[in-house]
Short mmCIF file of C-alpha atoms and ligand atoms in Angstrom, two decimals:
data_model
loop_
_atom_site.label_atom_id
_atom_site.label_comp_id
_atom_site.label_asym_id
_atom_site.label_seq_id
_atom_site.Cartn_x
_atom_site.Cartn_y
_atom_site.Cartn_z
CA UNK A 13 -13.00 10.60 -17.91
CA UNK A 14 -11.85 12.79 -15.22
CA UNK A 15 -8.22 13.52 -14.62
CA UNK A 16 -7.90 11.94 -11.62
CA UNK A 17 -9.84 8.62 -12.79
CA UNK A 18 -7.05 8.50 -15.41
CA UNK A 19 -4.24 8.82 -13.48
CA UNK A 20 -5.45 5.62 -11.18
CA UNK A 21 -5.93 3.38 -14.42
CA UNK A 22 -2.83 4.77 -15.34
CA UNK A 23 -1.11 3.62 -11.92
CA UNK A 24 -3.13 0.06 -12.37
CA UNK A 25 -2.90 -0.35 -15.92
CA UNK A 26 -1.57 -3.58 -17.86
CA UNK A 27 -0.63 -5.65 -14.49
CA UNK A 28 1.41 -2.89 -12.50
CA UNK A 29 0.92 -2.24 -9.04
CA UNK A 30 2.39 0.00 -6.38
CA UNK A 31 6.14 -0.34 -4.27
CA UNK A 32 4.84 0.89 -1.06
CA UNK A 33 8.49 2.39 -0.22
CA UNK A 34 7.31 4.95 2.27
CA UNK A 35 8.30 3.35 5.45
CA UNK A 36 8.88 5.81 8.04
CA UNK A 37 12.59 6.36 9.10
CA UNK A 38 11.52 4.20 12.50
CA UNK A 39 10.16 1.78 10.80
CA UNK A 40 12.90 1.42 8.23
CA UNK A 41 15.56 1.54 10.93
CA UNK A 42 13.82 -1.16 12.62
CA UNK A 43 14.09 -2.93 8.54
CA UNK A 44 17.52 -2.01 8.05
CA UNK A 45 18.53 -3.27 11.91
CA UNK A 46 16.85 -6.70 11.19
CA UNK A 47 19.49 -6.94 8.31
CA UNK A 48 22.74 -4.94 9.94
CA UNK A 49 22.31 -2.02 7.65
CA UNK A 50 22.95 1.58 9.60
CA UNK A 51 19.94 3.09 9.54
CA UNK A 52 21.46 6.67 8.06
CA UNK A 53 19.77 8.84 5.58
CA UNK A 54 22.85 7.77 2.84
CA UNK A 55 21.85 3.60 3.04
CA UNK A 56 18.21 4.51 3.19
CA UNK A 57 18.97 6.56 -0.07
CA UNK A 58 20.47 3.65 -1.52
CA UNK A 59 18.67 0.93 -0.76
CA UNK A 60 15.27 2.77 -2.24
CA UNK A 61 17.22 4.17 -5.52
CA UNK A 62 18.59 0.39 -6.21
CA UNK A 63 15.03 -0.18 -6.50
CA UNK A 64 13.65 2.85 -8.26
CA UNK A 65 15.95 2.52 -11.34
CA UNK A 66 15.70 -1.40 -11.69
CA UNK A 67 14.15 -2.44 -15.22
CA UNK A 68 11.32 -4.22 -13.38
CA UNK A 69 9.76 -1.11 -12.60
CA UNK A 70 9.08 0.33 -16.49
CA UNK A 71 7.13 -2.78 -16.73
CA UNK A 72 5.42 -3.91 -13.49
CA UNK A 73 5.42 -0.84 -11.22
CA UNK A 74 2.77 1.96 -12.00
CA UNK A 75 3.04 4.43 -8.64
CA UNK A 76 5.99 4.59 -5.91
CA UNK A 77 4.65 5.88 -2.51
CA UNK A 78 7.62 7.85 -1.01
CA UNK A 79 8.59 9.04 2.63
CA UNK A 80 8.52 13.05 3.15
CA UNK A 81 12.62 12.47 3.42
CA UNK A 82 13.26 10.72 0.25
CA UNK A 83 10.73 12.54 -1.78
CA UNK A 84 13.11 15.26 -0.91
CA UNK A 85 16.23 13.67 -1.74
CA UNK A 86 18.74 13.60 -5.15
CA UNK A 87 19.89 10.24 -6.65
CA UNK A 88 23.26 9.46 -7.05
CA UNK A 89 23.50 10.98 -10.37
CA UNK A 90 21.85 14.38 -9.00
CA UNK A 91 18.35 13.80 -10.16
CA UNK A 92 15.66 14.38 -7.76
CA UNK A 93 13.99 11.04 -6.82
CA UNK A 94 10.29 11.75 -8.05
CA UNK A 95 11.92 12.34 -11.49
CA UNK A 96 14.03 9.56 -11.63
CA UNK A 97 10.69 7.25 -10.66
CA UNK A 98 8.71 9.50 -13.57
CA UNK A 99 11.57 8.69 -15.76
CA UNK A 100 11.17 4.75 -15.19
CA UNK A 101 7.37 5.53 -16.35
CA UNK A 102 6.21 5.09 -12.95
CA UNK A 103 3.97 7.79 -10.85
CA UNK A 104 5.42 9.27 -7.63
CA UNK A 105 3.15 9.13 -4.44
CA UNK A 106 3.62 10.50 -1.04
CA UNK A 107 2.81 9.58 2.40
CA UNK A 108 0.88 12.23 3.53
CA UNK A 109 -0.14 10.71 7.38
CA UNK A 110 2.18 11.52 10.06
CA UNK A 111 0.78 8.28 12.10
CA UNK A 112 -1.10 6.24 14.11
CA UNK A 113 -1.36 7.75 17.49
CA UNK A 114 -3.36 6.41 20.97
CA UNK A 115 -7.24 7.12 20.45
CA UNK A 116 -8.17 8.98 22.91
CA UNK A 117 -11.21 7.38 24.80
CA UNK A 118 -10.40 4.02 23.81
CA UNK A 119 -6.58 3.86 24.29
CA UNK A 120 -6.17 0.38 22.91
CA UNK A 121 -7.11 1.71 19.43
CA UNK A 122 -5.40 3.76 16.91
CA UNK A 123 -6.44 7.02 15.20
CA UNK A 124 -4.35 8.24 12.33
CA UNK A 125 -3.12 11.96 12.94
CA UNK A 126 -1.76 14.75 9.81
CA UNK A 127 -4.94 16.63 9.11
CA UNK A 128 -3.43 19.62 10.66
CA UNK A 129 -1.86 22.21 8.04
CA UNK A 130 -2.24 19.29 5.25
CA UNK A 131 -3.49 21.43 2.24
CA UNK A 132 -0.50 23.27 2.84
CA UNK A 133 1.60 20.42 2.73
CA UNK A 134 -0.07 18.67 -0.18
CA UNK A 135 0.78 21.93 -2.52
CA UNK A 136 4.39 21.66 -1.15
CA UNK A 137 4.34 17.68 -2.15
CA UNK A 138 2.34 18.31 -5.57
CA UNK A 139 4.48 21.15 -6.76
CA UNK A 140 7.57 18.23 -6.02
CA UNK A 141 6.12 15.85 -8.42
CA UNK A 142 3.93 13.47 -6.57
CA UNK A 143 0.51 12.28 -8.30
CA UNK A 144 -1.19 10.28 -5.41
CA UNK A 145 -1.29 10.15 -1.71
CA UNK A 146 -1.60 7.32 1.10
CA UNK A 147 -3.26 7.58 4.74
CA UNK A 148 -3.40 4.85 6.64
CA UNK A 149 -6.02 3.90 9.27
CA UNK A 150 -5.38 1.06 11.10
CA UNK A 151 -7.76 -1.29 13.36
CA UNK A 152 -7.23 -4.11 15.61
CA UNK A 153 -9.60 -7.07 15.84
CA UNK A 154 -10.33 -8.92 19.00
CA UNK A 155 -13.63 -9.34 21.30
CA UNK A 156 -14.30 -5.55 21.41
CA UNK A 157 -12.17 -4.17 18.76
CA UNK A 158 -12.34 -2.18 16.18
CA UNK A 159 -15.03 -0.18 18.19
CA UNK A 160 -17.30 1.97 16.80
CA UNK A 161 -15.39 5.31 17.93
CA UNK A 162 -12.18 3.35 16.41
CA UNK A 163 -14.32 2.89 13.17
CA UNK A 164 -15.95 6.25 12.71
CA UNK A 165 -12.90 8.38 13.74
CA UNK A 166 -10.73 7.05 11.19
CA UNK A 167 -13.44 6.61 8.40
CA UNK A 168 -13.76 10.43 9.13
CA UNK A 169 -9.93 11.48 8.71
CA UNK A 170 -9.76 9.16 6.01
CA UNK A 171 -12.72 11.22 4.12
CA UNK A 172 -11.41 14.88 5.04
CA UNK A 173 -7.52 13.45 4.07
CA UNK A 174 -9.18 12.78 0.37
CA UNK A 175 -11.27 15.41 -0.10
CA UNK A 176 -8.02 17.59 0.22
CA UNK A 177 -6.09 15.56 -1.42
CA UNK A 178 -8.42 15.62 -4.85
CA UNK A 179 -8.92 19.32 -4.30
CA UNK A 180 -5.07 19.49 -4.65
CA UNK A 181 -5.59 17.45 -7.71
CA UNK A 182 -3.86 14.04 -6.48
CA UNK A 183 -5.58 10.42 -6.46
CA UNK A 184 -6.00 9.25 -2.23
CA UNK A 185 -4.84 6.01 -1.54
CA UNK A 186 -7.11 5.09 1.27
CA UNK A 187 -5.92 2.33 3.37
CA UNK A 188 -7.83 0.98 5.98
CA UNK A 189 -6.00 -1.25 7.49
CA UNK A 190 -7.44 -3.91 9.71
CA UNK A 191 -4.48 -5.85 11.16
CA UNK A 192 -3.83 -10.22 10.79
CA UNK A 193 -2.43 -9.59 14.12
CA UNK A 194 -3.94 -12.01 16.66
CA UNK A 195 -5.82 -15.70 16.86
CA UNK A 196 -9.40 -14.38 15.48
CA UNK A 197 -11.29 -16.39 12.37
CA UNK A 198 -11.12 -15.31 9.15
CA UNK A 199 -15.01 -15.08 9.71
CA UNK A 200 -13.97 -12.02 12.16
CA UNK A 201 -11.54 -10.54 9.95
CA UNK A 202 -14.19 -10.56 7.04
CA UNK A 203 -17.14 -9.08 9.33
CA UNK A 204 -14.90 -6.22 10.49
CA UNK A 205 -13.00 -5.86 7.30
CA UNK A 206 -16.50 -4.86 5.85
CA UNK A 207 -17.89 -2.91 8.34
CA UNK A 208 -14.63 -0.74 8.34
CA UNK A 209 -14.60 -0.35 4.86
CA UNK A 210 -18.22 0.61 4.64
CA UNK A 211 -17.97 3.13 7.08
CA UNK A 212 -14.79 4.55 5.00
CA UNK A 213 -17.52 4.92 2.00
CA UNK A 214 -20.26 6.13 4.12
CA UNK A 215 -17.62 8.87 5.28
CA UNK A 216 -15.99 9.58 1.51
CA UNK A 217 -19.49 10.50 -0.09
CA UNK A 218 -20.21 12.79 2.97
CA UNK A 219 -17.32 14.55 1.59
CA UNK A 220 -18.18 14.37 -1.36
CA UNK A 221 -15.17 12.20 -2.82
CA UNK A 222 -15.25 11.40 -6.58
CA UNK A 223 -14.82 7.63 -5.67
CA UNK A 224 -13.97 7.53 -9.06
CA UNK A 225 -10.61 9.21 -8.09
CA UNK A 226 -9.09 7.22 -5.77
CA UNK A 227 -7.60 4.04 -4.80
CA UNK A 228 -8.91 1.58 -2.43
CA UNK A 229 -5.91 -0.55 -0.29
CA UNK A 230 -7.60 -3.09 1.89
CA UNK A 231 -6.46 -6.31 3.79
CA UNK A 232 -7.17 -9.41 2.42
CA UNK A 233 -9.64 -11.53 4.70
CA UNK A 234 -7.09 -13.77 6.70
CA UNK A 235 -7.59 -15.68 9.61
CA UNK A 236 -4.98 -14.13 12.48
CA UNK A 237 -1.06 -15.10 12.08
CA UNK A 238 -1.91 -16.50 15.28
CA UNK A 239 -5.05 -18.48 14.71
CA UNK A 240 -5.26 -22.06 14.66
CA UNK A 241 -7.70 -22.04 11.93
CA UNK A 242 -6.43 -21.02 9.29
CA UNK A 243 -7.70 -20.91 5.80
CA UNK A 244 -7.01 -22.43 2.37
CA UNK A 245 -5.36 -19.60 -0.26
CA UNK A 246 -8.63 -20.23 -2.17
CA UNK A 247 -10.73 -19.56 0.94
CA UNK A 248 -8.98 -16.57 1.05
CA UNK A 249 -9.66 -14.90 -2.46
CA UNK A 250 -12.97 -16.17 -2.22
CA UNK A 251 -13.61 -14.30 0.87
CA UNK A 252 -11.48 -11.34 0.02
CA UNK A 253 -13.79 -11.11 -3.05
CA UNK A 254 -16.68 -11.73 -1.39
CA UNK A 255 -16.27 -8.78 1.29
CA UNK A 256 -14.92 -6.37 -1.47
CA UNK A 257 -17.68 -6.74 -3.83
CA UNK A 258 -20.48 -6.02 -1.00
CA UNK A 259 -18.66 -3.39 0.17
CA UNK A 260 -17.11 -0.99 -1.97
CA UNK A 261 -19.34 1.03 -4.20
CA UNK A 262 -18.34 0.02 -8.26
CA UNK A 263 -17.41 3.71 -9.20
CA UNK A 264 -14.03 2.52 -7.42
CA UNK A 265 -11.59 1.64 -10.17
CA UNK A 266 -8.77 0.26 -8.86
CA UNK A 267 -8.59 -1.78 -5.65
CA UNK A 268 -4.44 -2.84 -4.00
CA UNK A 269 -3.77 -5.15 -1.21
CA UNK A 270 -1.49 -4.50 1.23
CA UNK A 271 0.61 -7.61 2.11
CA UNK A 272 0.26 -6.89 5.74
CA UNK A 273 2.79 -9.67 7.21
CA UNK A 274 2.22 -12.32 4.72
CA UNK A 275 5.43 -13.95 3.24
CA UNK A 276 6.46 -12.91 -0.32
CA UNK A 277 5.07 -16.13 -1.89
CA UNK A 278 1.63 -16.15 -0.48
CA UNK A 279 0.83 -12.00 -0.92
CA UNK A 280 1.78 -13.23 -4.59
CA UNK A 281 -0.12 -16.71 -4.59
CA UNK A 282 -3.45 -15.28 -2.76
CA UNK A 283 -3.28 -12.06 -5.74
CA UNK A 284 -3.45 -14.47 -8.32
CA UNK A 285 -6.03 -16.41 -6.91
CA UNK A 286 -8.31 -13.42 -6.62
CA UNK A 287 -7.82 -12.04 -10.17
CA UNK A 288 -8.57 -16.23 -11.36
CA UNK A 289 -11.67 -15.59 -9.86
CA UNK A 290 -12.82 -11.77 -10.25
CA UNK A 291 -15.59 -10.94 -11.57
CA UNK A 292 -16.10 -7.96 -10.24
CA UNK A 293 -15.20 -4.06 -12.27
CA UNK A 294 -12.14 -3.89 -9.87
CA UNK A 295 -9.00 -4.18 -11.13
CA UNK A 296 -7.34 -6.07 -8.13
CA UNK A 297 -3.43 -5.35 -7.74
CA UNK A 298 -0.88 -4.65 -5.63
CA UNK A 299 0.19 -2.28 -3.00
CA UNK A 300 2.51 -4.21 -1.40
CA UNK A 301 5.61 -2.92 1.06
CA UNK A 302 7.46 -5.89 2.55
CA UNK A 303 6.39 -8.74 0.16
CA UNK A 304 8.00 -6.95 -2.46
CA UNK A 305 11.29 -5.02 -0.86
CA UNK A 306 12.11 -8.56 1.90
CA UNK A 307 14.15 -11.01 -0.81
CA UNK A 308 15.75 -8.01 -2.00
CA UNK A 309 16.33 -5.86 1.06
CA UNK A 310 18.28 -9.58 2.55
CA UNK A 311 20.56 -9.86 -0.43
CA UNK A 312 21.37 -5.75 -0.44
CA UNK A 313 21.92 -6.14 3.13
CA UNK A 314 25.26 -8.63 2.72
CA UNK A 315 26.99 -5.99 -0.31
CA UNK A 316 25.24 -2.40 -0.49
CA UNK A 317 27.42 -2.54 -3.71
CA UNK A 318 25.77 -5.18 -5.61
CA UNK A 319 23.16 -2.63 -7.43
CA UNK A 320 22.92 -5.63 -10.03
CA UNK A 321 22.21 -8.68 -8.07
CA UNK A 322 19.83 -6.75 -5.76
CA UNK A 323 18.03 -5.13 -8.79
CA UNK A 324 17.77 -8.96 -10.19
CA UNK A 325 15.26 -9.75 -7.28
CA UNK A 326 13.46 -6.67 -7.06
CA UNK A 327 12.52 -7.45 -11.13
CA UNK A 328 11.66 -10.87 -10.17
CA UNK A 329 9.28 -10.03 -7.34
CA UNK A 330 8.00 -7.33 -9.06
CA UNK A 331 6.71 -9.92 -12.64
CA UNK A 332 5.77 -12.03 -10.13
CA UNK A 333 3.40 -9.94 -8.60
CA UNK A 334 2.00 -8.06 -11.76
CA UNK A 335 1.40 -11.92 -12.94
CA UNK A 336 -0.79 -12.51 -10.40
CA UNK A 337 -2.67 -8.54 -10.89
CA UNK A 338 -3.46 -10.51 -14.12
CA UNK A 339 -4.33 -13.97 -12.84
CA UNK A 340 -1.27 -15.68 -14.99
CA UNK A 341 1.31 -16.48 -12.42
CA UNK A 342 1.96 -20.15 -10.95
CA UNK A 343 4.20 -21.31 -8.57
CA UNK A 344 7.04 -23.20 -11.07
CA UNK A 345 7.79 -19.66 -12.11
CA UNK A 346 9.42 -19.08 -8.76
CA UNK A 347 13.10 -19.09 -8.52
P1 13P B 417 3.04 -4.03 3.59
O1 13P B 417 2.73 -4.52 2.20
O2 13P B 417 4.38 -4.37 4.08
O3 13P B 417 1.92 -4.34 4.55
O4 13P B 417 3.10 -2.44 3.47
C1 13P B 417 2.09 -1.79 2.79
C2 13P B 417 1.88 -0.47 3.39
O5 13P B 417 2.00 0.53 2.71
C3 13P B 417 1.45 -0.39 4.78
O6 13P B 417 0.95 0.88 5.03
#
């Protein structure tokens, strides 16, 4: 077993998943505004460290995927923040993207920039503790979209971000993201779910990717948050299951969904669902940002003090979640 195939069992193993912490400081001052938190480098500090030493994460959280600023940062008790997550048993990850930017030549799209002066910047991040990665591509659907320059260009940067990352001896996450934003089918989001993740694979091999070494974070197959047609949460894991299996080539060890917009309930609900019914190699888990930071991010937001009672609902998110990355969680154990 290679190295890197053991450190994404490792990440996966026994019902853990990922905290997907790695917001970028927009996008967690847009979090922390939404609440009434000031968005300075102190709350962001504390907010994330509540989480990173709750108990929940020994037992249900194998990888944290960090921002470039708190990967750099010192706890409250002066211990630097990859250590402290090492120290809970859980692997430190970095975000190693610096974005989705306008594609040029079809400026509705996105293309996902941070290839420039990477392998320098992985040794930096490596050398600070982190064990895995994350780039994310991200894709649009409607009547022309993702196009095929959408689909290629990030399948590409996706392939040359992993083949540096492994060469710097670090598991890629490899997210393509293709967004519930919109009122398409879940038909559509299944038919360009797969052709974006086959293109990914196409791409990795070219680059000679040990697909044995990375991570695979897709979308589930929704219908849009704005469709009228929306689908039962067995229609989902079915189809989810479905695309993922006929897609992704079984070296692949470990596959985890991003929640992508869906409430805290139904990211856990529609994981359970799928590992009921997997009979596929993958293990199917978790990857999940806002569906497992939202309860707990609210409560925080009322008494930054309350370390405790925020911790309390992290843990609880957190079982529920690695429950359902084991097929064993049901809805009466909700508080
Ligand atoms: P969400 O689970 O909030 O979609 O975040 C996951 C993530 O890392 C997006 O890149």
């Amino acid at each position: 077993m290679s190295e890197l195939n053991k450190i994404a069992l490792k990440i996966l193993e026994k019902g853990k998943g990922i905290l997907a912490a790695d917001e970028s400081t927009a996008t967690m001052t847009k979090r922390l505004s939404g609440v009434n938190v000031p968005s300075t480098p102190e709350n962001r500090l504390i907010f994330r460290e509540t989480l990173f030493s709750a108990t929940g994460m020994t037992e249900c959280i194998g990888g944290v995927i960090l921002y470039d600023e708190t990967i750099k940062q010192e706890s409250s008790k002066k211990k630097k923040i990859p250590e402290l997550i090492s120290q809970m048993g859980s692997a430190p990850g970095i975000k190693v993207d610096t974005g989705a930017k306008i594609l040029a030549g079809s400026p509705d799209e996105k293309i996902t920039e941070g290839l420039d002066g990477l392998r320098e910047r992985l040794k930096e991040y490596y050398n600070l503790g982190a064990k895995f990665t994350k780039w994310r591509g991200v894709y649009n659907i409607s009547k022309n979209y993702p196009s095929k320059l959408s689909i290629e260009s990030n399948a590409h940067a996706l392939a040359r971000y992993s083949a540096l990352v492994q060469e710097c001896d670090m598991v890629p996450i490899v997210e393509p993201e293709v967004l519930m934003d919109g009122d398409h089918s879940a038909t559509d989001c299944y038919q360009k779910t797969s052709d974006v993740i086959k293109k990914c694979f196409e791409q990795l091999i070219l680059h000679k990717v040990d697909l044995k070494g990375i991570i695979l974070k897709p979308n589930m197959i929704l219908a849009g948050s704005s469709s009228k047609n929306k689908i039962s949460n067995q229609e989902v894991a079915k189809l989810t299951l479905d695309c993922l299996e006929n897609s992704v080539p079984s070296e692949v060890p470990g596959i985890a969904f991003l929640s992508g917009g869906q409430s805290e309930i139904e990211a856990t609900e529609n994981l359970n669902l799928i590992n009921k019914l997997n009979k596929t190699s993958f293990i199917m888990s978790y990857s999940y940002g806002r569906a497992l930071q939202q309860s707990a991010l609210r409560f925080w937001s009322k008494d930054i003090k309350n370390i405790d009672g925020t911790q309390k609902i992290f843990n609880h998110r957190a079982k529920m979640n690695s429950l359902a990355a084991q097929g064993k969680w049901s809805k009466d154990l909700e508080i």
